[in-house]
Short mmCIF file of C-alpha atoms in Angstrom, two decimals:
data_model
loop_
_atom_site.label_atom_id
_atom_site.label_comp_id
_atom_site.label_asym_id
_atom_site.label_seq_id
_atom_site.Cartn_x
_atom_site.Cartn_y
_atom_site.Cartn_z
CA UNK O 1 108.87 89.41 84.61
CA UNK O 2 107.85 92.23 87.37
CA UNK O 3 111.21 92.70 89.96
CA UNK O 4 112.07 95.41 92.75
CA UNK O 5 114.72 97.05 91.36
CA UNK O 6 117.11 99.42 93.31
CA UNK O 7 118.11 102.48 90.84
CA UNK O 8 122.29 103.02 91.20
CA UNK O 9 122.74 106.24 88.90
CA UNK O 10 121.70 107.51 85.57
CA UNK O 11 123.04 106.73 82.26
CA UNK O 12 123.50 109.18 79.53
CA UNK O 13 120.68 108.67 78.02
CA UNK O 14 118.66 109.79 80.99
CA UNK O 15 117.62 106.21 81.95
CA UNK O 16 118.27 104.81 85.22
CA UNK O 17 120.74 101.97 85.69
CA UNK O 18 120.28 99.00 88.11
CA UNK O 19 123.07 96.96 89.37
CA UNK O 20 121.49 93.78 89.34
CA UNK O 21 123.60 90.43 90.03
CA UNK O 22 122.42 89.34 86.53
CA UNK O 23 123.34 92.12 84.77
CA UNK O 24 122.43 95.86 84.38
CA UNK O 25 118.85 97.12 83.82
CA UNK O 26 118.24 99.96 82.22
CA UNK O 27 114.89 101.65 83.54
CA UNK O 28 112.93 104.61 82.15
CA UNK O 29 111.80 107.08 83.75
CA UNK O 30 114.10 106.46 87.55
CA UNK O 31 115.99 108.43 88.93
CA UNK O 32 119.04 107.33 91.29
CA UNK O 33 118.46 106.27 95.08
CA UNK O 34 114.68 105.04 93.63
CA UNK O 35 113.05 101.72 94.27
CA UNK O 36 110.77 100.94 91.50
CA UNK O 37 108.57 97.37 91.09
CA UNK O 38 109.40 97.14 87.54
CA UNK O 39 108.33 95.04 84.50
CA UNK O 40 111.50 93.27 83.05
CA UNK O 41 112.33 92.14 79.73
CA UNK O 42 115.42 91.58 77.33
CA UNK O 43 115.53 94.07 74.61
CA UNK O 44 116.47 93.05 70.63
CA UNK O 45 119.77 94.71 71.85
CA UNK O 46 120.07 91.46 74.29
CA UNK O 47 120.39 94.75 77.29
CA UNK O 48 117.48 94.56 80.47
CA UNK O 49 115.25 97.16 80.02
CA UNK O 50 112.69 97.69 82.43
CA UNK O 51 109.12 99.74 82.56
CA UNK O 52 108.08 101.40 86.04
CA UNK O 53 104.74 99.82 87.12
CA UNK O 54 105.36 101.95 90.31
CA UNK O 55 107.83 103.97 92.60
CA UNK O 56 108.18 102.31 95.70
CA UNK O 57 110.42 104.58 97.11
CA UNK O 58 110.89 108.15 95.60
CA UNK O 59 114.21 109.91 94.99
CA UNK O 60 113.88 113.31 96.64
CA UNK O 61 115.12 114.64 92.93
CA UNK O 62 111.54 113.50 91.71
CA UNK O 63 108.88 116.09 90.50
CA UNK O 64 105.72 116.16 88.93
CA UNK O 65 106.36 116.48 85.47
CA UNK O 66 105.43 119.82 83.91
CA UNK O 67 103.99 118.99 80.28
CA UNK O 68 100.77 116.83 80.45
CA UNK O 69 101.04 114.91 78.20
CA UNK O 70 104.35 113.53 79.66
CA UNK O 71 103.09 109.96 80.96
CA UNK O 72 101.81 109.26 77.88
CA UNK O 73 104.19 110.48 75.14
CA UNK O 74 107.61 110.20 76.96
CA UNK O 75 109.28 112.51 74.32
CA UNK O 76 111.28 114.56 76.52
CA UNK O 77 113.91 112.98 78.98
CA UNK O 78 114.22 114.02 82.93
CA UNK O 79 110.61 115.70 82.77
CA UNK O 80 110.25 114.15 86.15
CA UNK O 81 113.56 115.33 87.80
CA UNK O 82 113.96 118.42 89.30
CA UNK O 83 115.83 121.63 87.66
CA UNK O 84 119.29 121.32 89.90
CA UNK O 85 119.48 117.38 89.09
CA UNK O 86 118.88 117.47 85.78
CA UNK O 87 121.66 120.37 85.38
CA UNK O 88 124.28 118.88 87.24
CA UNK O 89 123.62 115.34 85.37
CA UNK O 90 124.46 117.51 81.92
CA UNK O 91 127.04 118.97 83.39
CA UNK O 92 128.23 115.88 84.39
CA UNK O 93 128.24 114.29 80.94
CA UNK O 94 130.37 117.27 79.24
CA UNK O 95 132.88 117.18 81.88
CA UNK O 96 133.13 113.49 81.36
CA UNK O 97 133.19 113.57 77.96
CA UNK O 98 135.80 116.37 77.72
CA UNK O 99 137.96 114.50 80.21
CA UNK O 100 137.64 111.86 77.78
CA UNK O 101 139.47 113.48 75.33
CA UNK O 102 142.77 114.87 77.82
CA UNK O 103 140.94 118.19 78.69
CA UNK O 104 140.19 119.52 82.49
CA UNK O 105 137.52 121.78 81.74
CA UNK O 106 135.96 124.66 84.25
CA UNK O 107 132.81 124.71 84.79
CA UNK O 108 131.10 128.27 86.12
CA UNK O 109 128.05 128.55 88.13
#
């Protein structure tokens, strides 16, 4: 089933989440503040998962991707984000993860 979908934030996996009123839908290759028309299916994990048929509305994090065979393989996460979003989203996930555990950690820039 195609759907607009709305992308929230980004999971740690590097896929983008929508907050649907079903249910979450996890869709590769978006990037937070996106719209995306979308194809929409349940996975075997019984999660939405969603393919971008197009970006209806770009996040301003978006880039062309560098490696050209990106489209097509889809082996490395983020290609399409730029450098400064895709290091404060891995940032992001240590600090959360170490927070996790009791620990305040400092990050340096």
């Amino acid at each position: 089933m195609a759907g607009e979908l709305r992308i929230d934030e980004l999971g740690p996996k590097g896929d983008g989440i929508s907050h649907s009123q079903r249910d979450r839908v996890y869709v590769d290759r978006a990037l937070p503040g996106e719209s995306v028309r979308a194809d929409i299916k349940r996975g075997d994990d019984g999660m939405l998962r969603a393919t971008v048929i197009a970006v209806t509305q770009p996040s301003p994090h978006r880039v062309t991707a560098p490696c050209p065979n990106y489209d097509l393989c889809g082996g490395c996460t983020l290609q399409h984000a730029d450098e400064g979003f895709y290091r404060d989203w891995k940032v992001a996930i240590v600090r959360d993860a170490l927070r996790r555990k009791g620990l305040a950690p400092r990050i340096w820039r």
